[in-house]
mmCIF file of C-alpha atoms in Angstrom:
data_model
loop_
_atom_site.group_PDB
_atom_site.id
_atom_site.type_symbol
_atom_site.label_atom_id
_atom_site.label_comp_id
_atom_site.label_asym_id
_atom_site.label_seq_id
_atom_site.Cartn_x
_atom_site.Cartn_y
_atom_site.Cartn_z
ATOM 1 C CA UNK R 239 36.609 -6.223 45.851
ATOM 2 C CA UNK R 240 32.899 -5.979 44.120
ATOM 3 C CA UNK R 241 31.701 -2.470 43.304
ATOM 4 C CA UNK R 242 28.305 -1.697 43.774
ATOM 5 C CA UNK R 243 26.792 0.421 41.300
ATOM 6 C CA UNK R 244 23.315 1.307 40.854
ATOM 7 C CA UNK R 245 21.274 1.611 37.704
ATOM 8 C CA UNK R 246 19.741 4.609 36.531
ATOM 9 C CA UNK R 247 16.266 5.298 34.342
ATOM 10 C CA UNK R 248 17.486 4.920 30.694
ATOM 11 C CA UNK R 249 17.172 8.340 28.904
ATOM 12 C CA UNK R 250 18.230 9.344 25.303
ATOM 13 C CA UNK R 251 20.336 12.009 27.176
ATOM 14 C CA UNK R 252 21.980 9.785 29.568
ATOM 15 C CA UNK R 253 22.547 7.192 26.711
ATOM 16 C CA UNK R 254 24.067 9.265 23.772
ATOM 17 C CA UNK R 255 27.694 8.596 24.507
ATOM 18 C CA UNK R 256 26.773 5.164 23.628
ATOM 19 C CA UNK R 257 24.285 5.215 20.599
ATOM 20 C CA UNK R 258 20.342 5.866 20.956
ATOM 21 C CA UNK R 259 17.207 4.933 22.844
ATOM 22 C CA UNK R 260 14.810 3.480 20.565
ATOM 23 C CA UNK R 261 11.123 4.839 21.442
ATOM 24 C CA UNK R 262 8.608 6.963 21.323
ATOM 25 C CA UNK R 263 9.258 10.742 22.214
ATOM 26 C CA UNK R 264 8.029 13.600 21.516
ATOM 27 C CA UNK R 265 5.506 13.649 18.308
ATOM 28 C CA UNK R 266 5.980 11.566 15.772
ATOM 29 C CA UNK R 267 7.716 12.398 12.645
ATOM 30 C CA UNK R 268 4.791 11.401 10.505
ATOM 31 C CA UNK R 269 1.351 10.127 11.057
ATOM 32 C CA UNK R 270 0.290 7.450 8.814
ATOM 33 C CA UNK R 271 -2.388 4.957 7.944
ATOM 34 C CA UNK R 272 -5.483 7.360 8.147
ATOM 35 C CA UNK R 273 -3.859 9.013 11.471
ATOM 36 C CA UNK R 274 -4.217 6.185 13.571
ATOM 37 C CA UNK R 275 -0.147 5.264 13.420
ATOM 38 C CA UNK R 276 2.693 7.491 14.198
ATOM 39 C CA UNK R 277 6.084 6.812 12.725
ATOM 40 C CA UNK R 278 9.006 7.966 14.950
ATOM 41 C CA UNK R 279 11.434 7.783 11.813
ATOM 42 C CA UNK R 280 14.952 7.128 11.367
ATOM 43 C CA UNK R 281 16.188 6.661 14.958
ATOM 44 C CA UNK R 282 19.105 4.217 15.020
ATOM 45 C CA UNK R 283 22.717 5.178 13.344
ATOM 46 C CA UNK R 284 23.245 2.176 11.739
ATOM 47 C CA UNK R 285 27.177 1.590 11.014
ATOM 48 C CA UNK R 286 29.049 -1.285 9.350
ATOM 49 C CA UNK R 287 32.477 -1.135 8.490
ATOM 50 C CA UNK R 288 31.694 -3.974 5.539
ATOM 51 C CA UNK R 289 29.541 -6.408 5.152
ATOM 52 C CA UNK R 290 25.537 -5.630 5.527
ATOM 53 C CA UNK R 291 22.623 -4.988 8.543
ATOM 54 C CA UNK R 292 20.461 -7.933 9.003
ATOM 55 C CA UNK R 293 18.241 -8.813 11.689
ATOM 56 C CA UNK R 294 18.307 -11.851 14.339
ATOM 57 C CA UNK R 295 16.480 -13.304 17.023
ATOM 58 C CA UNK R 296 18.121 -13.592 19.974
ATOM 59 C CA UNK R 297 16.640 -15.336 22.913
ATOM 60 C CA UNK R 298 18.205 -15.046 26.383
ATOM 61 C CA UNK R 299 17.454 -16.374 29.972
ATOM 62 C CA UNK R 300 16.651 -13.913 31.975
ATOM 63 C CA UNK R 301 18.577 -12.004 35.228
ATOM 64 C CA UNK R 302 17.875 -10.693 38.551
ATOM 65 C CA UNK R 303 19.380 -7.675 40.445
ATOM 66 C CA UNK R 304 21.534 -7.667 41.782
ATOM 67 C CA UNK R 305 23.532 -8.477 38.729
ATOM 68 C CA UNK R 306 27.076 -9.145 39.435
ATOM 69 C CA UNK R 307 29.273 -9.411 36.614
ATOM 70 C CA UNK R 308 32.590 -8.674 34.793
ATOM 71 C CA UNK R 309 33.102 -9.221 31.245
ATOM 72 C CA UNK R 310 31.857 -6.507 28.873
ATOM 73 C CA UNK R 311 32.757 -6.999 24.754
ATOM 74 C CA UNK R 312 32.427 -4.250 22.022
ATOM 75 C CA UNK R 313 32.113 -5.086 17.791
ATOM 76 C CA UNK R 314 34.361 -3.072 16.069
ATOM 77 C CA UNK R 315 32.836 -3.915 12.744
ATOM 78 C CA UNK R 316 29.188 -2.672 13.722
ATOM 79 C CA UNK R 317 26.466 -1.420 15.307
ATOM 80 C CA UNK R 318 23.921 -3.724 17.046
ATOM 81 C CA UNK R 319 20.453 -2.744 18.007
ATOM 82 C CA UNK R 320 18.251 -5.116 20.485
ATOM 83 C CA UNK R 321 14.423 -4.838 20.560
ATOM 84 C CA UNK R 322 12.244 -6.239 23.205
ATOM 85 C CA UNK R 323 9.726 -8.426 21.384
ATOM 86 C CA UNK R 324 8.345 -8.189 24.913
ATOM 87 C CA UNK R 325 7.419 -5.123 27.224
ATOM 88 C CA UNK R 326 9.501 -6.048 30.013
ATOM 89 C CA UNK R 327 12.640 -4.129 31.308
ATOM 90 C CA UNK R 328 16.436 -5.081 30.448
ATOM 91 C CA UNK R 329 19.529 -3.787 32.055
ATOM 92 C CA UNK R 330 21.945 -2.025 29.737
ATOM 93 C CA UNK R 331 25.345 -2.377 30.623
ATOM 94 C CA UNK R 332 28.026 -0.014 29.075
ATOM 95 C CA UNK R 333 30.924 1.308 29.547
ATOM 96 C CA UNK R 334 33.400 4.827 28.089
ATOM 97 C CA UNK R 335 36.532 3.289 25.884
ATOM 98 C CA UNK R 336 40.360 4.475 27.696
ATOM 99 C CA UNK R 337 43.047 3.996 25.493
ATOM 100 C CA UNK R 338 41.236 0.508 24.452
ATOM 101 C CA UNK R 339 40.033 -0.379 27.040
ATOM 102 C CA UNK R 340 36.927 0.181 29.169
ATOM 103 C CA UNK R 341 36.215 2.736 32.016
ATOM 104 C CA UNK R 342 34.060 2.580 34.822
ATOM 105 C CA UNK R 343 30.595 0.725 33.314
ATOM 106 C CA UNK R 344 27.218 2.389 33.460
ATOM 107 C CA UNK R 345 24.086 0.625 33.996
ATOM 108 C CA UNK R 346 20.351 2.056 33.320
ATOM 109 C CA UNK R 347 17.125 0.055 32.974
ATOM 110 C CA UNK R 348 14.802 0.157 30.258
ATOM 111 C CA UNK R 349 11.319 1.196 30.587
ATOM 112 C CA UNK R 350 9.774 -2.058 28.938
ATOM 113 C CA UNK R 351 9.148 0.146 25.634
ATOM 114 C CA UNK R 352 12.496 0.884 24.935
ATOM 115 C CA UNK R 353 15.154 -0.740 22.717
ATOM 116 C CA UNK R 354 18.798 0.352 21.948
ATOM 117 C CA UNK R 355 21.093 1.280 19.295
ATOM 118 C CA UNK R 356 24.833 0.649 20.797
ATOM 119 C CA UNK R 357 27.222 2.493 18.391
ATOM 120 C CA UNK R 358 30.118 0.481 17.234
ATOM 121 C CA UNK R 359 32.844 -0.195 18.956
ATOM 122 C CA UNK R 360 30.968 0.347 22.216
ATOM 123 C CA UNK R 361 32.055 -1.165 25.167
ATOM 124 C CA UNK R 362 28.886 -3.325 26.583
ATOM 125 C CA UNK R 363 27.362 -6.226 28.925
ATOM 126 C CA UNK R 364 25.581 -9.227 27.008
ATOM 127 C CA UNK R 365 22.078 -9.541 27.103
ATOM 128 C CA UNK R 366 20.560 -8.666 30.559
ATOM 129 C CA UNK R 367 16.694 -9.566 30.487
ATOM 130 C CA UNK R 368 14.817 -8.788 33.612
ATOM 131 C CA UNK R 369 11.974 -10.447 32.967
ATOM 132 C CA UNK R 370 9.322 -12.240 30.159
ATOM 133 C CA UNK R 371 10.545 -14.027 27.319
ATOM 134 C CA UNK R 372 13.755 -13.000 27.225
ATOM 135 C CA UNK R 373 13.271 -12.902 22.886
ATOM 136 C CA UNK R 374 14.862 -9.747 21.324
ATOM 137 C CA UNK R 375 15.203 -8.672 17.613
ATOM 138 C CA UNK R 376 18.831 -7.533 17.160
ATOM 139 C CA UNK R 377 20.008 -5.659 14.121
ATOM 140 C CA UNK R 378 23.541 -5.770 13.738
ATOM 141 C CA UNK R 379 26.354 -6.477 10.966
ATOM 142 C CA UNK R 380 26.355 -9.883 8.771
ATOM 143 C CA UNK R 381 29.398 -10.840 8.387
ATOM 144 C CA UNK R 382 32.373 -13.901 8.374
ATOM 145 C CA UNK R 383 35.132 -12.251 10.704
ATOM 146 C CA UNK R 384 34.317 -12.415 14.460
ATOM 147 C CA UNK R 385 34.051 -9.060 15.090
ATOM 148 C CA UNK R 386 34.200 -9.529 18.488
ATOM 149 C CA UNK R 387 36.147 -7.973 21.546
ATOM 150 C CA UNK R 388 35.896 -8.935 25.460
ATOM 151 C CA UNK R 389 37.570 -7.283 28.268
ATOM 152 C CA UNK R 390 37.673 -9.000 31.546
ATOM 153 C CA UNK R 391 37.747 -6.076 34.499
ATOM 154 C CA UNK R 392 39.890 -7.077 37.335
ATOM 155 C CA UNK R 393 37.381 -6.659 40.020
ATOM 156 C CA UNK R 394 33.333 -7.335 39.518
ATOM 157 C CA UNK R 395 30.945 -5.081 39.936
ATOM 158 C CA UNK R 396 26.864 -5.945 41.089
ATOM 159 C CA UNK R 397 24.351 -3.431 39.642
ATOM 160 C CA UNK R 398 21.387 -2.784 41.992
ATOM 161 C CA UNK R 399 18.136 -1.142 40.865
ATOM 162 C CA UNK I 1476 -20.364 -6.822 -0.956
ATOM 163 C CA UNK I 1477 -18.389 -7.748 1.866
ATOM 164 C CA UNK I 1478 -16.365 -11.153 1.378
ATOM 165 C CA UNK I 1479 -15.458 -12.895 4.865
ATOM 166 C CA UNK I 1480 -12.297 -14.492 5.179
ATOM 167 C CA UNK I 1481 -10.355 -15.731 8.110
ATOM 168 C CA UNK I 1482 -7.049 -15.559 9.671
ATOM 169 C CA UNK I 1483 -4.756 -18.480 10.380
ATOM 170 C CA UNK I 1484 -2.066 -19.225 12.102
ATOM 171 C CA UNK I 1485 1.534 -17.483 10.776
ATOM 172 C CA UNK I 1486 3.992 -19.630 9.783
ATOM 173 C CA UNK I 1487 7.142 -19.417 7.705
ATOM 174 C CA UNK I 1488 5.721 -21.755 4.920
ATOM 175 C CA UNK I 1489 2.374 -20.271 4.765
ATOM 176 C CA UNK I 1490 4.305 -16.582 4.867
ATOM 177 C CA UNK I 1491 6.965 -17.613 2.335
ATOM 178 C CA UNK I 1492 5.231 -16.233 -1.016
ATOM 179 C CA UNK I 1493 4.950 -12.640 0.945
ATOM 180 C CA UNK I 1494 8.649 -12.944 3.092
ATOM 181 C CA UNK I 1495 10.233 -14.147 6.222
ATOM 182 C CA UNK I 1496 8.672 -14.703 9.907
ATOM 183 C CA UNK I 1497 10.773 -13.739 12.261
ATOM 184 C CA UNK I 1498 11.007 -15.568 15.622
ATOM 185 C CA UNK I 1499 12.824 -18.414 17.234
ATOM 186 C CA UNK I 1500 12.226 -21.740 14.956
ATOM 187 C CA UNK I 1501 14.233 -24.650 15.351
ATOM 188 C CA UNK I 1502 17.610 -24.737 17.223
ATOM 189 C CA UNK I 1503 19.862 -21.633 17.573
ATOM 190 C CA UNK I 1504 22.655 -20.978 14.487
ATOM 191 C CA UNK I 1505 24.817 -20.148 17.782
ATOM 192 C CA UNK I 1506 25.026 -20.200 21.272
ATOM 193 C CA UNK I 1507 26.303 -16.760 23.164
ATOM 194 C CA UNK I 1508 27.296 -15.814 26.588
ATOM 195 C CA UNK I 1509 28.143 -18.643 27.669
ATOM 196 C CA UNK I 1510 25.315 -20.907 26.276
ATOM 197 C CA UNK I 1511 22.567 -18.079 28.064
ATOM 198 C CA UNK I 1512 21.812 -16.983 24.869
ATOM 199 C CA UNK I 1513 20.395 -18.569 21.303
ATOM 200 C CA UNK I 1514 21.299 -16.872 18.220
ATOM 201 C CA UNK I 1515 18.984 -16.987 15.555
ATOM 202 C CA UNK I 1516 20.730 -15.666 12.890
ATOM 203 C CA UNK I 1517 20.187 -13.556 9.730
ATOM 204 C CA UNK I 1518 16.521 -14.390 9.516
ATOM 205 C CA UNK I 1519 15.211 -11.569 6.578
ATOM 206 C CA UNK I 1520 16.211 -10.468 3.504
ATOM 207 C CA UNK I 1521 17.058 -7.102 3.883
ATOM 208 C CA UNK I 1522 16.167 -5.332 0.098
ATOM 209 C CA UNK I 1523 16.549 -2.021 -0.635
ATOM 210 C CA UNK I 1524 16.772 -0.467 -4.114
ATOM 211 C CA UNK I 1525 18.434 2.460 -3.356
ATOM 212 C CA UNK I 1526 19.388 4.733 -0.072
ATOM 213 C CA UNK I 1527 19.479 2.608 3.227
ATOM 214 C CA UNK I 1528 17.857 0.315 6.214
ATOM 215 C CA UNK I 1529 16.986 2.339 8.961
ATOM 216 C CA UNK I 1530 14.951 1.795 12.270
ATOM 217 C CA UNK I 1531 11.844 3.714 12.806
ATOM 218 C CA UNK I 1532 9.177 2.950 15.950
ATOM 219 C CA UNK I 1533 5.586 3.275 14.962
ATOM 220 C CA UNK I 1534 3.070 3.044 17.148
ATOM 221 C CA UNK I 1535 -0.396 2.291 16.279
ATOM 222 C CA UNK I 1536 -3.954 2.212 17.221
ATOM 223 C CA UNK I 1537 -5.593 -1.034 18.277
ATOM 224 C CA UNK I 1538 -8.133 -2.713 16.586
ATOM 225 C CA UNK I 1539 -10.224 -5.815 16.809
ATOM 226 C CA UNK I 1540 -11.846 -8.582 14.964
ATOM 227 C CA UNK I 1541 -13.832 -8.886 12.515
ATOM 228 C CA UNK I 1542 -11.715 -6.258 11.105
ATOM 229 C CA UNK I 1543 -12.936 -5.216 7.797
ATOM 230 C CA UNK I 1544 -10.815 -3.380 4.755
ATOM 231 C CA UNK I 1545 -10.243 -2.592 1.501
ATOM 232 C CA UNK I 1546 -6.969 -1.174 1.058
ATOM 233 C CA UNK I 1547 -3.646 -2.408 0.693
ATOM 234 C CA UNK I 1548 0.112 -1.058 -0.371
ATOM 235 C CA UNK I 1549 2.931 -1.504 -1.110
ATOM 236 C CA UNK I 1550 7.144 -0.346 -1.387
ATOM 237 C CA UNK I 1551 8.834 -0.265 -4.505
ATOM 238 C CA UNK I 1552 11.687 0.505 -3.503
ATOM 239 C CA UNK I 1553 12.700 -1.909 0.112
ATOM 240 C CA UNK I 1554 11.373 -4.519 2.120
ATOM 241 C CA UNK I 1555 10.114 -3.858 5.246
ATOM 242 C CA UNK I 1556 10.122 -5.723 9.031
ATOM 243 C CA UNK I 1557 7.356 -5.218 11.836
ATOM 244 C CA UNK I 1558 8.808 -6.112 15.285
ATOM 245 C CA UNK I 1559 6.446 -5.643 17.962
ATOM 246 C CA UNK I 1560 7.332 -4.461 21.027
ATOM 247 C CA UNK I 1561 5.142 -6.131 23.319
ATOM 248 C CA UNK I 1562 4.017 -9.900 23.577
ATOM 249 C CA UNK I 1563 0.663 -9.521 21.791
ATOM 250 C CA UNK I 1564 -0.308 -11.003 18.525
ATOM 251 C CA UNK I 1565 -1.017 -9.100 15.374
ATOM 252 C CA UNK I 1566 -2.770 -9.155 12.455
ATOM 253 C CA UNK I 1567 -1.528 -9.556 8.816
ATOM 254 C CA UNK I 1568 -2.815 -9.171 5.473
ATOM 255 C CA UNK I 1569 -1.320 -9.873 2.715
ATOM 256 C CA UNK I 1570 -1.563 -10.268 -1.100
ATOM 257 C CA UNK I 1571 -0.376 -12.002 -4.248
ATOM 258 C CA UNK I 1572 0.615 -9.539 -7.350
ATOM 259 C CA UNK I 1573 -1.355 -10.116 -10.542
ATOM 260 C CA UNK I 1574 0.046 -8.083 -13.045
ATOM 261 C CA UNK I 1575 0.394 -4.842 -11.666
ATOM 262 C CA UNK I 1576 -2.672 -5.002 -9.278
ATOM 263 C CA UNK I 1577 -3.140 -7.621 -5.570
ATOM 264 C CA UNK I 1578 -4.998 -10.148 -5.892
ATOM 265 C CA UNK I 1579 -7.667 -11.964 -3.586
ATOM 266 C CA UNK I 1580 -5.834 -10.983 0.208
ATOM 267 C CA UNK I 1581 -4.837 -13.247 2.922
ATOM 268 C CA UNK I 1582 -4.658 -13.009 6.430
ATOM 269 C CA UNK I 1583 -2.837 -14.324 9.264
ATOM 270 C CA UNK I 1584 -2.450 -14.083 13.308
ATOM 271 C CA UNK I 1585 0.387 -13.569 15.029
ATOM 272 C CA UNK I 1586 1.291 -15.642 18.011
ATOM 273 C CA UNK I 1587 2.528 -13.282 20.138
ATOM 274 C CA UNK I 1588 6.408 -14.291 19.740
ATOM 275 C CA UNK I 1589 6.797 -12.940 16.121
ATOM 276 C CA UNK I 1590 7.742 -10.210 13.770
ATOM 277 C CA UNK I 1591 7.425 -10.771 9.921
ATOM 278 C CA UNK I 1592 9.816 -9.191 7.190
ATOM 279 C CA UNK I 1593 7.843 -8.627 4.418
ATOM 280 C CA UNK I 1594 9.211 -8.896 0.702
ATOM 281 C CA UNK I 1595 10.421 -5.708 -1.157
ATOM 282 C CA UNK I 1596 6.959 -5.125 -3.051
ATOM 283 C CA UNK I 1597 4.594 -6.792 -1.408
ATOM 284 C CA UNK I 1598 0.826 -5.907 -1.864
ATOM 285 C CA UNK I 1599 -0.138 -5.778 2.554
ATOM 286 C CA UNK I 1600 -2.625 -4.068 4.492
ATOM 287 C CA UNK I 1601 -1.806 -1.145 7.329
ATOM 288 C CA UNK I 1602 0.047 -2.303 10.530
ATOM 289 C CA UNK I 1603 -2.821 -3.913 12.837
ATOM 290 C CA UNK I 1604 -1.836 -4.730 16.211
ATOM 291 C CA UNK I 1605 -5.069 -6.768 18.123
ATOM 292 C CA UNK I 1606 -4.156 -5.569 21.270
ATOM 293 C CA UNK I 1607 -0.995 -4.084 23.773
ATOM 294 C CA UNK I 1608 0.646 -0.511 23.403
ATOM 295 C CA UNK I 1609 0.584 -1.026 19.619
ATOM 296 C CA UNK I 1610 4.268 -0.559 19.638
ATOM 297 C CA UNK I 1611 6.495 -1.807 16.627
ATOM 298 C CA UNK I 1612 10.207 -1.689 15.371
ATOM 299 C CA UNK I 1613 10.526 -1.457 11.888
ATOM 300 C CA UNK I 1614 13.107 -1.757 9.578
ATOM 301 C CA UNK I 1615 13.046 0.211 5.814
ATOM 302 C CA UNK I 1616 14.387 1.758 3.547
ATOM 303 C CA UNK I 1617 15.265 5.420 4.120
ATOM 304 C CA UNK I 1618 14.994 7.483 1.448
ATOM 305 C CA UNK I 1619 13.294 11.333 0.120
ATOM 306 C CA UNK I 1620 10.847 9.379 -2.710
ATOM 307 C CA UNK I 1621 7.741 8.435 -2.175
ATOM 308 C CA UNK I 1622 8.211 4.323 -2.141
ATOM 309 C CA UNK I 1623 4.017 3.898 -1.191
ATOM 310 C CA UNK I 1624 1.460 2.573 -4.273
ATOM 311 C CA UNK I 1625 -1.614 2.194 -2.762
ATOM 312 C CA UNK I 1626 -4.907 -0.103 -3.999
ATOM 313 C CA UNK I 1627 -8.362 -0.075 -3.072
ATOM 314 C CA UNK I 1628 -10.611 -2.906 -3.549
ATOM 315 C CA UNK I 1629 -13.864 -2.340 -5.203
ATOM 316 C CA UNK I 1630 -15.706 -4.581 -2.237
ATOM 317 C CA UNK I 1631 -14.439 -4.741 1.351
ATOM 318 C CA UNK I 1632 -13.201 -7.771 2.996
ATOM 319 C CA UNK I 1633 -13.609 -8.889 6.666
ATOM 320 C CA UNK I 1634 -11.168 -10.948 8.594
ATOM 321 C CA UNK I 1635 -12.426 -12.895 11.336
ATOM 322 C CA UNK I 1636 -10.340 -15.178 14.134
#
């Protein structure tokens, strides 16, 4: 049977158990470039087991809501950050690890000038565009092993806004 | 006096004596969730003398063209990537090294679907989006020295589309 769920404004609070919101908040840690730039410094824990960051492009087609799905995947070997390269909401998709395995998923919606930070090992939907491009900068480990994990939950679930 | 110069086009060839564009080019290095998603992969070189990468948002003023300047900097000790956050083009100067000082600026235009990397010392002017929330991800080194040399040129320059 399909669970509903519904997703929820995407908040640094709501969002820690899974890594950070990447925006603008409160004043900026700096002001640069004669005062007419702030600089928001330092917001993503960045975490590779070996290896080294780099950054990709990634460019997705784009979902409605409802979203119905049932797969979610975590990297054991790093973090991964995504940034809009467009100001249009994406769903985030994540879920609490039990015993290695997922818990019941989360979903929130991004304000269109937000990106994440998903911790490692954090259970997590693929790419979920709502809209625009679909073209996101991702920051993640570079590496040769797959680092990759999926879990298939028994029963979907369809996120509505 | 004021010399007037004018921006063209980014591309990676044009950009390659100052660092790496970074946007979809060419066919994806992968295809992910299930074939909904390119991979572009690994598209900067990440350099960073000491410390670490980190992700900072900066958000900046607008400005417009002709946009006229005389000052440019530079890191020491990382390379540093501009993401924007929104679909709007930006502007970017850049510079040559001549022995210790930059020598006779570029400038290019964003097309709306890119973020450059620039080059761990590169001479380049102040973060100038032309339009949108001014909204960028970047990616540098963090560190507690200063990493910022500075250079003024003795005439402005003005940038025109």
């Amino acid at each position: 049977m399909t669970q509903t769920m519904t997703a929820s404004a995407l908040t640094a609070n709501a969002f820690a158990p899974f890594g950070e919101v990447l925006e603008v908040s409160g004043p900026p840690t700096k002001l640069i470039n004669a005062g007419k730039c702030g600089r928001w410094h330092d917001r993503a824990l960045l975490d590779f087991a070996d290896a080294r960051a780099g950054i990709s492009i990634f460019r997705s087609e784009c979902f409605a809501l409802p979203y119905e799905f049932d797969l979610v995947e975590r990297h054991p070997e790093g973090s991964q950050a995504f940034i809009p390269m467009s100001a249009d909401p994406f769903l985030v998709i994540a879920a609490p690890d039990e015993n290695g395995r997922p818990g019941p998923p989360v979903a929130f919606l991004t304000s269109g000038a937000q990106g994440i930070n998903l911790r490692r090992n954090v259970w997590h939907g693929v790419l979920t565009p709502l809209g625009g491009p679909g073209l996101f900068a991702v920051i993640d480990r570079i590496g040769t092993t797959p680092n990759l994990e999926e879990y298939r939950y028994p029963e979907p679930f369809r996120v509505t806004a």
